[in-house]
Each structure stands twice: as structure tokens, then as C-alpha cells.
CSV table of C-alpha atoms in Angstrom, one decimal:
chain,number,residue,atom,x,y,z
A,1,MET,CA,0.0,-0.2,-0.3
A,2,THR,CA,1.5,3.5,-1.0
A,3,ASN,CA,-1.8,5.5,1.2
A,4,ARG,CA,-0.6,7.7,3.8
A,5,LEU,CA,-0.9,6.3,7.6
A,6,ALA,CA,-3.1,8.7,8.8
A,7,ASN,CA,-5.4,11.3,6.9
A,8,GLU,CA,-4.7,14.6,8.1
A,9,ASN,CA,-8.4,15.8,7.1
A,10,LEU,CA,-10.3,13.9,9.6
A,11,GLU,CA,-12.8,15.3,11.8
A,12,GLN,CA,-12.3,15.9,15.2
A,13,PHE,CA,-14.8,12.9,16.2
A,14,GLN,CA,-13.5,10.5,13.6
A,15,ARG,CA,-9.6,10.9,15.7
A,16,GLN,CA,-10.9,9.2,18.8
A,17,LYS,CA,-8.8,6.2,19.7
A,18,VAL,CA,-10.2,2.9,20.4
A,19,GLU,CA,-10.4,1.2,23.3
A,20,ASP,CA,-13.3,-1.7,23.3
A,21,VAL,CA,-13.2,-4.8,21.3
A,22,TYR,CA,-16.3,-6.8,20.7
A,23,ILE,CA,-15.8,-10.8,19.3
A,24,HIS,CA,-18.7,-12.7,18.0
A,25,ILE,CA,-18.8,-16.4,19.0
A,26,PRO,CA,-22.0,-17.7,16.3
A,27,PHE,CA,-22.6,-21.6,17.9
A,28,CYS,CA,-25.6,-22.5,20.1
A,29,HIS,CA,-25.9,-25.9,21.0
A,30,GLN,CA,-29.9,-25.1,21.0
A,31,VAL,CA,-31.2,-21.9,19.5
A,32,CYS,CA,-33.8,-20.1,22.1
A,33,SER,CA,-37.5,-19.5,20.1
A,34,TYR,CA,-37.1,-15.5,20.6
A,35,CYS,CA,-33.1,-15.1,18.8
A,36,ASP,CA,-32.9,-13.6,15.9
A,37,PHE,CA,-29.2,-13.4,16.1
A,38,CYS,CA,-26.8,-14.6,13.6
A,39,VAL,CA,-26.2,-18.0,15.1
A,40,LEU,CA,-25.7,-21.6,14.1
A,41,GLN,CA,-26.9,-24.3,15.9
A,42,CYS,CA,-24.5,-27.2,16.9
A,43,PRO,CA,-26.1,-30.3,19.0
A,44,ASP,CA,-22.7,-31.8,18.9
A,45,ILE,CA,-20.8,-29.0,20.1
A,46,PHE,CA,-19.4,-30.6,23.5
A,47,LYS,CA,-19.1,-34.1,21.3
A,48,GLU,CA,-17.3,-35.1,18.3
A,49,ARG,CA,-18.1,-32.0,15.7
A,50,LYS,CA,-19.2,-34.1,13.1
A,51,SER,CA,-22.0,-31.8,11.8
A,52,ARG,CA,-21.7,-29.9,9.2
A,53,GLN,CA,-22.5,-26.4,11.5
A,54,ALA,CA,-19.9,-28.3,14.5
A,55,LYS,CA,-17.3,-28.7,11.3
A,56,LEU,CA,-17.1,-25.0,10.8
A,57,ILE,CA,-16.1,-24.2,14.5
A,58,GLN,CA,-12.4,-24.6,14.0
A,59,PRO,CA,-12.2,-23.0,10.5
A,60,TYR,CA,-14.0,-20.2,12.1
A,61,LEU,CA,-12.3,-19.6,14.9
A,62,THR,CA,-8.5,-19.5,12.8
A,63,ALA,CA,-10.3,-16.8,10.5
A,64,LEU,CA,-11.5,-14.7,13.5
A,65,GLN,CA,-8.1,-14.8,15.1
A,66,ASN,CA,-6.9,-13.7,11.0
A,67,GLU,CA,-9.2,-10.9,11.3
A,68,ILE,CA,-8.3,-9.9,14.6
A,69,ILE,CA,-4.3,-9.6,13.9
A,70,SER,CA,-4.9,-7.9,10.6
A,71,ILE,CA,-7.3,-5.2,11.8
A,72,GLY,CA,-5.7,-4.8,15.0
A,73,SER,CA,-2.0,-5.0,13.8
A,74,PHE,CA,-3.1,-2.4,10.9
A,75,TRP,CA,-4.8,0.1,13.5
A,76,GLN,CA,-1.7,-0.4,15.6
A,77,GLN,CA,0.6,0.9,13.4
A,78,ALA,CA,-1.6,4.2,12.9
A,79,LYS,CA,-1.5,4.5,16.7
A,80,GLN,CA,-5.0,4.7,16.7
A,81,ILE,CA,-5.7,2.2,19.6
A,82,ASN,CA,-5.2,3.1,23.4
A,83,ALA,CA,-5.1,0.3,25.6
A,84,LEU,CA,-8.0,-1.7,25.7
A,85,LYS,CA,-10.6,-1.0,28.3
A,86,SER,CA,-13.1,-3.8,27.8
A,87,ILE,CA,-13.3,-7.3,25.6
A,88,TYR,CA,-16.7,-8.7,25.1
A,89,PHE,CA,-17.2,-12.1,23.7
A,90,GLY,CA,-20.7,-12.2,22.9
A,91,GLY,CA,-23.2,-14.8,21.2
A,92,GLY,CA,-24.7,-17.0,19.9
A,93,THR,CA,-22.8,-18.3,23.1
A,94,PRO,CA,-19.7,-18.1,23.9
A,95,SER,CA,-19.2,-20.8,26.8
A,96,THR,CA,-20.1,-23.5,24.0
A,97,LEU,CA,-16.2,-23.2,23.3
A,98,GLN,CA,-13.7,-25.0,24.8
A,99,THR,CA,-11.3,-23.6,27.1
A,100,GLU,CA,-8.1,-23.9,25.0
A,101,GLU,CA,-10.3,-21.9,22.5
A,102,ILE,CA,-11.3,-19.0,24.5
A,103,ALA,CA,-7.9,-18.8,26.0
A,104,GLN,CA,-6.2,-18.2,22.3
A,105,LEU,CA,-8.8,-15.7,21.7
A,106,ILE,CA,-7.5,-13.7,25.0
A,107,ASN,CA,-4.1,-13.8,24.4
A,108,THR,CA,-4.3,-13.1,20.6
A,109,CYS,CA,-6.1,-10.1,21.5
A,110,LYS,CA,-3.3,-9.4,24.5
A,111,LYS,CA,-0.8,-10.1,21.5
A,112,VAL,CA,-2.4,-7.5,19.3
A,113,PHE,CA,-3.2,-4.5,21.7
A,114,ASN,CA,-1.9,-3.5,24.8
A,115,THR,CA,-4.8,-3.8,27.2
A,116,ALA,CA,-5.1,-1.7,30.4
A,117,ALA,CA,-4.4,-3.4,33.9
A,118,ASP,CA,-8.1,-3.4,34.8
A,119,CYS,CA,-9.7,-4.4,31.0
A,120,GLU,CA,-12.6,-5.9,31.5
A,121,ILE,CA,-13.1,-9.0,29.8
A,122,THR,CA,-16.7,-10.4,29.7
A,123,LEU,CA,-18.2,-13.7,28.4
A,124,GLU,CA,-21.5,-14.6,27.8
A,125,LEU,CA,-23.0,-17.5,29.3
A,126,ASN,CA,-25.7,-20.3,29.8
A,127,PRO,CA,-26.3,-21.8,32.8
A,128,ASN,CA,-25.8,-24.9,31.6
A,129,HIS,CA,-23.0,-25.0,29.3
A,130,TYR,CA,-19.9,-23.9,31.5
A,131,SER,CA,-19.3,-27.3,33.5
A,132,HIS,CA,-16.0,-28.0,30.5
A,133,LEU,CA,-14.6,-24.8,31.3
A,134,ASP,CA,-11.3,-24.0,33.6
A,135,LEU,CA,-12.9,-21.0,34.6
A,136,ALA,CA,-10.3,-20.0,37.2
A,137,TYR,CA,-7.9,-20.6,34.5
A,138,LEU,CA,-9.7,-18.2,31.9
A,139,HIS,CA,-9.7,-15.7,34.9
A,140,SER,CA,-5.9,-16.0,35.8
A,141,LEU,CA,-5.7,-14.8,31.6
A,142,GLY,CA,-7.8,-11.7,32.4
A,143,LEU,CA,-11.5,-12.8,32.1
A,144,ASN,CA,-13.0,-11.2,35.2
A,145,ARG,CA,-16.7,-10.6,34.1
A,146,ILE,CA,-19.5,-13.0,33.4
A,147,SER,CA,-22.5,-12.6,31.7
A,148,ILE,CA,-25.3,-15.2,32.7
A,149,GLY,CA,-28.5,-15.9,30.6
A,150,MET,CA,-31.3,-16.3,33.9
A,151,GLN,CA,-34.0,-14.9,31.3
A,152,THR,CA,-37.0,-16.5,34.0
A,153,SER,CA,-37.3,-18.7,37.2
A,154,ASP,CA,-40.2,-20.5,35.6
A,155,ALA,CA,-39.9,-23.6,34.2
A,156,ASN,CA,-42.7,-23.6,31.9
A,157,LEU,CA,-41.9,-20.3,30.6
A,158,LEU,CA,-38.3,-21.4,30.3
A,159,ARG,CA,-39.6,-24.4,27.9
A,160,PHE,CA,-41.6,-21.8,25.8
A,161,LEU,CA,-38.0,-19.6,24.9
A,162,GLN,CA,-36.4,-22.9,24.6
A,163,ARG,CA,-34.0,-22.4,27.2
A,164,GLU,CA,-32.5,-25.6,28.3
A,165,HIS,CA,-31.7,-24.3,32.0
A,166,SER,CA,-33.6,-24.4,35.5
A,167,TYR,CA,-33.3,-21.9,37.8
A,168,ALA,CA,-31.2,-24.1,40.1
A,169,GLU,CA,-28.5,-24.6,37.4
A,170,VAL,CA,-28.5,-20.4,36.9
A,171,LYS,CA,-27.4,-20.9,40.9
A,172,GLN,CA,-25.0,-23.5,40.5
A,173,ALA,CA,-23.6,-21.4,37.5
A,174,VAL,CA,-23.0,-18.3,39.9
A,175,SER,CA,-21.6,-20.6,42.6
A,176,ALA,CA,-19.0,-22.0,39.5
A,177,VAL,CA,-18.1,-18.5,38.5
A,178,LYS,CA,-17.4,-16.6,42.3
A,179,GLN,CA,-15.3,-20.2,43.0
A,180,ALA,CA,-13.3,-19.3,40.1
A,181,GLY,CA,-12.7,-16.1,41.5
A,182,ILE,CA,-14.4,-14.0,39.2
A,183,TYR,CA,-17.4,-11.7,41.5
A,184,ASN,CA,-18.3,-9.3,39.1
A,185,TYR,CA,-21.2,-11.4,37.1
A,186,SER,CA,-24.7,-10.4,35.8
A,187,LEU,CA,-27.8,-11.3,35.3
A,188,ASP,CA,-30.4,-11.2,32.0
A,189,LEU,CA,-33.6,-11.5,32.7
A,190,ILE,CA,-36.9,-11.0,30.2
A,191,ILE,CA,-40.2,-9.9,30.9
A,192,ALA,CA,-43.7,-9.2,29.7
A,193,LEU,CA,-43.6,-12.8,28.8
A,194,PRO,CA,-47.1,-14.7,27.3
A,195,GLY,CA,-48.9,-15.3,30.8
A,196,GLN,CA,-47.1,-13.6,33.0
A,197,THR,CA,-48.1,-10.9,36.0
A,198,LEU,CA,-46.5,-8.4,37.9
A,199,LYS,CA,-46.2,-11.0,40.8
A,200,ASP,CA,-44.0,-13.2,38.4
A,201,VAL,CA,-42.2,-10.6,37.7
A,202,LYS,CA,-41.1,-9.7,41.4
A,203,GLN,CA,-40.6,-13.5,41.7
A,204,ASP,CA,-37.7,-13.5,39.0
A,205,LEU,CA,-36.5,-10.1,40.6
A,206,ASP,CA,-35.9,-11.8,43.8
A,207,LEU,CA,-34.8,-15.4,42.9
A,208,ALA,CA,-32.1,-12.8,40.9
A,209,LEU,CA,-31.5,-10.9,43.4
A,210,ALA,CA,-30.9,-13.6,46.0
A,211,LEU,CA,-27.8,-14.4,43.6
A,212,ALA,CA,-26.4,-11.2,44.6
A,213,PRO,CA,-25.3,-10.0,41.1
A,214,LYS,CA,-23.8,-6.9,40.3
A,215,HIS,CA,-25.3,-6.2,37.4
A,216,LEU,CA,-29.0,-6.9,35.9
A,217,SER,CA,-29.9,-6.5,32.8
A,218,ILE,CA,-33.7,-6.8,31.7
A,219,TYR,CA,-35.2,-6.8,28.9
A,220,SER,CA,-38.9,-7.1,27.3
A,221,LEU,CA,-39.9,-10.1,25.2
A,222,ILE,CA,-39.6,-8.9,21.2
A,223,LEU,CA,-40.9,-10.8,18.2
A,224,GLU,CA,-38.0,-10.4,16.1
A,225,ALA,CA,-39.0,-11.2,12.6
A,226,GLY,CA,-36.6,-14.2,11.6
A,227,SER,CA,-37.3,-15.7,15.3
A,228,LYS,CA,-39.0,-19.1,15.8
A,229,LEU,CA,-41.8,-16.9,18.3
A,230,TYR,CA,-41.9,-14.5,15.1
A,231,TRP,CA,-43.5,-17.2,12.8
A,232,GLN,CA,-45.6,-18.6,15.4
A,233,TYR,CA,-47.0,-15.4,15.9
A,234,GLU,CA,-47.4,-14.8,12.2
A,235,HIS,CA,-49.6,-18.2,12.0
A,236,ALA,CA,-51.4,-18.2,15.4
A,237,ASN,CA,-55.1,-18.2,14.5
A,238,CYS,CA,-55.5,-15.7,17.5
A,239,PRO,CA,-54.3,-12.4,17.8
A,240,ASN,CA,-52.1,-11.7,20.4
A,241,MET,CA,-51.4,-14.6,20.9
A,242,VAL,CA,-48.3,-17.4,20.3
A,243,GLN,CA,-48.4,-21.3,21.6
A,244,GLY,CA,-51.7,-20.5,22.5
A,245,LEU,CA,-50.5,-18.0,25.0
A,246,VAL,CA,-51.6,-14.2,25.4
A,247,LEU,CA,-49.0,-11.6,24.9
A,248,PRO,CA,-48.9,-8.8,27.6
A,249,ASN,CA,-50.3,-5.2,26.1
A,250,GLU,CA,-48.2,-2.6,25.7
A,251,ASP,CA,-49.7,-0.8,29.0
A,252,LEU,CA,-48.9,-4.1,31.2
A,253,GLU,CA,-45.6,-4.3,29.3
A,254,ARG,CA,-44.5,-0.7,30.9
A,255,GLU,CA,-46.0,-1.1,34.1
A,256,MET,CA,-43.4,-4.3,34.1
A,257,MET,CA,-40.5,-2.3,33.5
A,258,HIS,CA,-41.6,0.6,35.8
A,259,PHE,CA,-42.0,-1.8,38.7
A,260,ALA,CA,-38.7,-3.6,37.8
A,261,THR,CA,-37.0,0.0,37.8
A,262,ASP,CA,-38.9,0.9,41.0
A,263,TYR,CA,-37.8,-2.2,42.6
A,264,LEU,CA,-34.4,-2.6,41.6
A,265,GLU,CA,-33.7,1.2,42.6
A,266,LYS,CA,-35.0,0.7,46.3
A,267,GLN,CA,-32.5,-2.1,46.7
A,268,GLY,CA,-29.5,-0.3,45.6
A,269,PHE,CA,-29.3,-0.4,42.0
A,270,ARG,CA,-28.4,2.5,39.5
A,271,HIS,CA,-30.8,2.7,36.4
A,272,TYR,CA,-27.5,3.5,34.4
A,273,GLU,CA,-29.1,2.8,30.7
A,274,ILE,CA,-33.0,1.9,29.8
A,275,SER,CA,-32.3,-2.1,30.3
A,276,ASN,CA,-29.0,-1.9,32.5
A,277,PHE,CA,-29.1,-1.7,36.3
A,278,ALA,CA,-25.8,-1.8,38.2
A,279,LYS,CA,-24.4,-1.9,42.1
A,280,THR,CA,-21.5,1.0,41.2
A,281,LYS,CA,-20.5,2.6,38.5
A,282,ALA,CA,-17.5,0.4,38.6
A,283,THR,CA,-19.7,-2.4,37.3
A,284,GLU,CA,-21.5,-0.8,34.6
A,285,SER,CA,-21.0,-2.6,31.5
A,286,ARG,CA,-18.0,-1.1,29.8
A,287,HIS,CA,-18.5,-1.9,26.1
A,288,ASN,CA,-22.0,-1.1,26.2
A,289,THR,CA,-21.2,2.3,27.5
A,290,ALA,CA,-18.9,2.6,25.0
A,291,VAL,CA,-21.4,1.9,22.1
A,292,TRP,CA,-23.9,4.0,23.5
A,293,LEU,CA,-21.6,7.0,23.8
A,294,ALA,CA,-20.4,6.8,20.4
A,295,ARG,CA,-16.8,5.7,21.4
A,296,PRO,CA,-15.3,3.6,18.5
A,297,TYR,CA,-14.7,0.1,18.8
A,298,PHE,CA,-13.9,-3.0,16.9
A,299,GLY,CA,-15.8,-5.7,16.0
A,300,PHE,CA,-14.7,-9.3,15.3
A,301,GLY,CA,-16.4,-12.2,13.8
A,302,LEU,CA,-19.7,-13.4,11.9
A,303,ASN,CA,-22.0,-10.3,11.4
A,304,ALA,CA,-20.0,-8.0,14.3
A,305,SER,CA,-20.4,-4.3,13.6
A,306,SER,CA,-17.9,-1.6,14.3
A,307,TYR,CA,-17.5,1.7,14.7
A,308,LEU,CA,-14.1,3.0,13.3
A,309,ALA,CA,-12.9,6.6,12.5
A,310,GLY,CA,-17.0,7.4,11.9
A,311,VAL,CA,-17.7,4.5,9.8
A,312,ARG,CA,-20.4,2.1,10.9
A,313,ARG,CA,-19.3,-1.9,9.5
A,314,THR,CA,-21.5,-4.9,9.8
A,315,ASN,CA,-19.6,-8.1,8.6
A,316,THR,CA,-21.3,-10.6,6.5
A,317,LYS,CA,-23.5,-13.4,7.8
A,318,GLN,CA,-22.3,-16.0,5.7
A,319,ILE,CA,-19.7,-18.1,7.8
A,320,LYS,CA,-18.5,-20.0,4.6
A,321,ARG,CA,-17.6,-16.5,3.1
A,322,TYR,CA,-16.4,-15.2,6.2
A,323,ILE,CA,-14.0,-18.2,6.5
A,324,ASP,CA,-12.8,-18.3,2.9
A,325,LEU,CA,-12.3,-13.7,3.2
A,326,TRP,CA,-9.7,-14.7,6.7
A,327,GLN,CA,-8.2,-18.0,5.6
A,328,THR,CA,-4.9,-16.2,6.0
A,329,ASN,CA,-3.6,-12.8,8.0
A,330,LEU,CA,-2.8,-9.5,5.8
A,331,ALA,CA,1.2,-9.2,5.9
A,332,PHE,CA,2.2,-5.8,6.3
A,333,SER,CA,5.8,-4.4,6.6
A,334,SER,CA,6.4,-2.2,9.7
A,335,ASN,CA,8.0,-0.1,7.4
A,336,GLU,CA,5.0,0.2,5.1
A,337,GLU,CA,3.0,3.4,4.7
A,338,ILE,CA,-0.7,2.3,4.6
A,339,ASN,CA,-4.4,3.5,5.0
A,340,TYR,CA,-6.2,2.2,8.2
A,341,LEU,CA,-9.2,3.1,6.5
A,342,SER,CA,-8.6,0.8,3.2
A,343,SER,CA,-11.9,-1.5,2.6
A,344,ASP,CA,-9.2,-3.7,1.6
A,345,LEU,CA,-8.8,-4.2,5.8
A,346,TYR,CA,-12.9,-4.7,6.2
A,347,LYS,CA,-12.8,-7.7,3.4
A,348,ALA,CA,-15.7,-9.1,5.6
A,349,ALA,CA,-18.2,-6.4,5.7
A,350,ALA,CA,-21.5,-6.3,4.3
A,351,PHE,CA,-22.9,-2.9,5.3
A,352,THR,CA,-21.0,0.3,5.5
A,353,ASP,CA,-22.3,3.2,6.8
A,354,VAL,CA,-20.1,6.4,6.9
A,355,ASN,CA,-21.0,9.3,8.6
A,356,ASP,CA,-20.1,12.6,8.1
A,357,GLU,CA,-20.3,15.2,10.9
A,358,ALA,CA,-23.8,16.2,10.8
A,359,SER,CA,-24.5,12.6,10.7
A,360,ALA,CA,-22.2,11.5,13.4
A,361,MET,CA,-23.7,14.6,15.9
A,362,GLU,CA,-27.5,13.4,15.1
A,363,ASP,CA,-26.3,10.0,16.5
A,364,TYR,CA,-24.6,11.4,19.3
A,365,PHE,CA,-27.7,12.4,21.4
A,366,ALA,CA,-29.4,9.5,19.9
A,367,PHE,CA,-27.0,6.9,21.6
A,368,ALA,CA,-26.5,8.7,24.3
A,369,LEU,CA,-29.2,9.3,25.8
A,370,ARG,CA,-29.6,5.9,26.8
A,371,TYR,CA,-26.9,6.7,29.2
A,372,LEU,CA,-29.6,7.7,32.1
A,373,LYS,CA,-27.1,8.8,34.4
A,374,GLY,CA,-26.9,12.4,32.5
A,375,VAL,CA,-25.4,13.5,29.2
A,376,ALA,CA,-22.7,16.5,29.7
A,377,CYS,CA,-23.3,18.5,26.7
A,378,GLN,CA,-19.6,19.6,27.5
A,379,ASP,CA,-18.9,15.9,26.2
A,380,PHE,CA,-20.1,16.7,22.6
A,381,VAL,CA,-18.4,19.8,22.5
A,382,ALA,CA,-14.8,18.1,23.5
A,383,TYR,CA,-15.7,15.0,20.7
A,384,PHE,CA,-17.1,17.5,17.8
A,385,ALA,CA,-14.8,20.5,18.5
A,386,LYS,CA,-17.7,22.6,18.3
A,387,ASP,CA,-20.9,23.8,20.2
A,388,ILE,CA,-24.7,21.7,19.7
A,389,PRO,CA,-25.9,22.6,16.6
A,390,ALA,CA,-29.3,24.8,17.1
A,391,ASN,CA,-31.6,22.6,15.3
A,392,ILE,CA,-30.1,19.4,17.8
A,393,LYS,CA,-30.5,22.1,20.9
A,394,ALA,CA,-34.5,23.1,19.4
A,395,ILE,CA,-35.2,19.0,19.6
A,396,LEU,CA,-33.4,18.9,23.1
A,397,LEU,CA,-35.5,21.8,24.7
A,398,TRP,CA,-38.7,20.0,23.0
A,399,GLY,CA,-37.8,17.1,25.2
A,400,ILE,CA,-37.8,18.9,28.3
A,401,LYS,CA,-40.7,21.1,27.8
A,402,GLN,CA,-42.7,17.7,27.0
A,403,GLY,CA,-41.3,15.8,30.2
A,404,LEU,CA,-39.4,13.4,28.5
A,405,LEU,CA,-35.7,15.3,29.4
A,406,SER,CA,-34.8,17.3,32.3
A,407,LYS,CA,-31.9,19.5,33.2
A,408,LYS,CA,-32.3,17.8,37.1
A,409,GLU,CA,-31.5,14.4,37.8
A,410,PRO,CA,-34.6,12.6,38.7
A,411,ARG,CA,-34.9,11.2,42.4
A,412,LEU,CA,-34.2,7.3,42.3
A,413,SER,CA,-36.8,6.8,44.9
A,414,SER,CA,-39.4,8.3,43.3
A,415,SER,CA,-41.3,6.9,40.5
A,416,LYS,CA,-43.0,10.3,39.7
A,417,LEU,CA,-41.2,12.7,37.3
A,418,ASP,CA,-38.9,15.2,39.0
A,419,LEU,CA,-39.7,18.5,36.9
A,420,ASN,CA,-39.9,21.1,39.0
A,421,SER,CA,-40.7,25.1,38.7
A,422,SER,CA,-37.0,25.7,38.7
A,423,ASN,CA,-36.4,23.4,36.0
A,424,GLN,CA,-39.3,23.9,33.6
A,425,ALA,CA,-37.9,28.1,33.9
A,426,GLN,CA,-34.5,27.1,32.3
A,427,VAL,CA,-36.2,24.8,29.1
A,428,ASP,CA,-34.9,28.1,26.8
A,429,GLU,CA,-31.3,27.5,27.7
A,430,ILE,CA,-28.9,24.7,26.9
A,431,SER,CA,-25.2,25.3,27.3
A,432,LYS,CA,-22.1,23.4,27.6
A,433,ASN,CA,-22.1,23.4,30.9
A,434,THR,CA,-25.6,21.7,30.6
A,435,VAL,CA,-26.5,17.7,31.9
A,436,LEU,CA,-29.3,16.1,30.4
A,437,TYR,CA,-31.5,13.4,31.9
A,438,VAL,CA,-34.0,10.9,30.3
A,439,THR,CA,-37.4,11.3,32.9
A,440,ARG,CA,-39.1,8.3,33.7
A,441,GLU,CA,-41.4,9.3,30.7
A,442,GLY,CA,-39.1,9.8,28.9
A,443,GLN,CA,-37.5,6.5,29.0
A,444,ASP,CA,-41.3,5.1,27.6
A,445,TYR,CA,-40.9,7.4,24.4
A,446,LEU,CA,-37.2,8.1,24.1
A,447,ASP,CA,-37.3,6.5,20.4
A,448,VAL,CA,-39.4,9.8,19.7
A,449,ILE,CA,-36.5,11.9,20.3
A,450,SER,CA,-34.2,9.5,18.4
A,451,ARG,CA,-36.6,10.0,15.5
A,452,GLN,CA,-36.4,13.8,15.4
A,453,LEU,CA,-32.5,14.0,16.3
A,454,ILE,CA,-32.0,11.8,12.8
A,455,GLY,CA,-31.8,13.6,9.8
A,456,CYS,CA,-32.3,16.9,11.7
A,457,LEU,CA,-29.2,18.7,10.2
A,458,SER,CA,-30.1,17.8,6.9
A,459,ASP,CA,-33.7,19.5,6.7
């Protein structure tokens, strides 16, 4: 390559250095009924791995390492990477891999990148797919956070979701994680399940809290196109039913989420993002926070997304194509001038969206407002090296007047909006020193603000 190492014309926001990595492991022993992610079912993943899908595991892991080494090394040459703050293994089911396979990926990242001493390395884990793993050994390599898919404690609903575990196995998984020396673990829950009541939601929360997690993620069931549940819903004889079960309406779903929010806040959890709760700021998910706050990040693997120098890319969903493209590393000379934005580096990308400065500004608040602990306008100013455009300010002010945003943090103990007269009197002013908070009502209608932000600078 003969291109310059760095493009001097890059905008301020495109020069942000990368500190976060996402790695996609698409393999599952069984695919959940609600899942529309890019996954491959491998029933023999713990055995001989002789099925057509399972035979792809080793070639995929080789291709994955080649992608990490190639793209990571180029960006290191361009000096566009700080010491990594987070590495996140998502899926799929990363815990279905063998210890040596996960260890090799961790070591590859450490070899390619500098990692901060407190780098958060997360592994998503199914409660019944971990006993083959040497978690203590992986912890010694830096694995220090586990995300466990509990989903619900109700055995019937777990079968409905086609989950293979029980609540008893969730307890056993938590015990194994702690025995390995990993005390930062998160639990995922799903609410608004068919036939579920507020009493059922409280029971799930109580049983989850009994396991003393440092973090909880709570998602409402969404019938995503491409999932088994969506197909069953589309072909059901009765509306608002799936598998003969009635789905909660929107009002009940909102009531469940509000109840869960209030209940967890009373238990000392910080509601720091629309669907996420942490015991302390230190136990907030670093990778997810980086995405919400528009920081650049690497996405490696099948259908993985990245955001680098203002360019969003998503890799192909076709595993054989991905493997073919990354059969080998990209070799380069340390003395060679390279272009780390070259499309040659991202040959697996099936979707590319180049953010100009205007669209990046629109995206900034559309994403960052999900971070409920406050969005400082001075961070926007530092990120773009200029003031907030008038069109964006107008939308933010509209959000305040509608009670969706506030310049005063809502009280954690209150289930009502904390909008007082002193705050309302200042709605006509947003300055560099303003910190914006999403109100309780705003959490329900945040997409309304986001839709207004997207495209507002091109009108």
C-alpha cells in the first residue's frame, strides 16, 4: 500500500482512539425461540463436532483470529488504539467453546493490543454450558466478568423460550463463577412473557437478587422477524397470542418495566441505561457504555459491527464466505505506509455506513441519551470540537418541555417525574455546562426523540 498512514483531513470525532473490542461467537447448542441473532445450532458441539455446522467451528476460529490480528495490527501501526478497556465475547453462546479456544482468543487480543491493567473481559455464559470450562484458568488470563442468561425462573416459560436450563442451574453457575474468583457477574432477565404477571416479575427479581449479582439486564420480549416465535405469532389463529398463550399488551409491559425499575432502585441498583442496572458505576458494562456514548470500537467475527473513524461496518452473515475471506492474515511491513481506513482491511464487511460530521452529531444524542445517569453537553463539545448545532438544541429543548428530558436528575426513590418549576424555567437554555437526564416518561418514549434527531441537520 502506498497511502498515507493517517488522513490529516479527518474530523475531530473520527480521530477518537479505540479502547473496546467485541468478538462474536455464533455457535449454540440450541437456538432460543426468541433469537434472531446470527447463530448456528450445533447439537454436537460438546461431542465429536462431526455435524456440518460443528465442522465449521475450527475454521471459523482461525478466520476470527486472522481478522483480529490483521485489522488490529494495522490500527496499532496507525497509533489509533489506546490500551483496551474492554473485550466482550458475545454470541451465540461463547461458553460452548472449549477452554483452550477461549484462551487462545484472549491471548491473541493481548498479543495484538495493549490491554489496560483493569481491562474488563466479559464472557456470555449459559447456565448449563460451562462445566467443561476451566473458569479459574481463564480468570488468570484476565477474564473478570461473566454475563449469565437467566431469563426467568419459571420452568414453563423457560421451555417456551426453548432455554435448556433451570433456575437451580443458574444458582450452580453463579457458584462456579465465584469459585473461579470472578465476582463481577451479571444476570439477564426477560419480562412481558406470555401469561406473566407483576407477581411473576417480582418473583424473578427476588430470585435473581438472591444470587447477589453486580449487574442486571432486563429486556421486554420482542417478537423479532426471523425468530421462531415471530413465525408462530404470524401463523397463529388468534391475535396477540403465540403457542396458545396471550402476550401482555403495551400498558402491562410498561407497568412491568416501571415496577422492575423501582424495585431494583430500592435494592440499591443504579438504573444507568434503558435496560441495564448496576450496583455501582464500576460495575456498569464498559463495552455497552462505549457503544451508547459513540466511542469507536472493533467488532470481530460473523455479522459483528464496528465503529471506526466515523465508519460503521457490519460483517457478512455467511459463515463460509467469512472463513474464505480470512483464511490468512494480511501481511505488511512495519516500514510500509498504510491506510487504516482502506476497504481492503474490512473485506468481510457486508454493510458500510460512513458518518459525516452532521450524521455523527445526530447519532451522538440519539445513542447517548440511553445512558440515564446524565449526558454532559461539554462531552459533545469536546468530541466534535464545536458547539451543539441549533437544530439539535431545539429538539432537546422540545424534549424538556414535553417532560421527556430534564436538566435535573430524577430522584432514584421516586416513581414520578422530578420536574419542578426551577427546571421548567430554564428550558429555553442549553449550554456547554448543561447535563441532560431522561425522565421516567422519557424512558418510554426515547425513540420519539431519537427519530427527531436523525436527519435534523440535513433538513
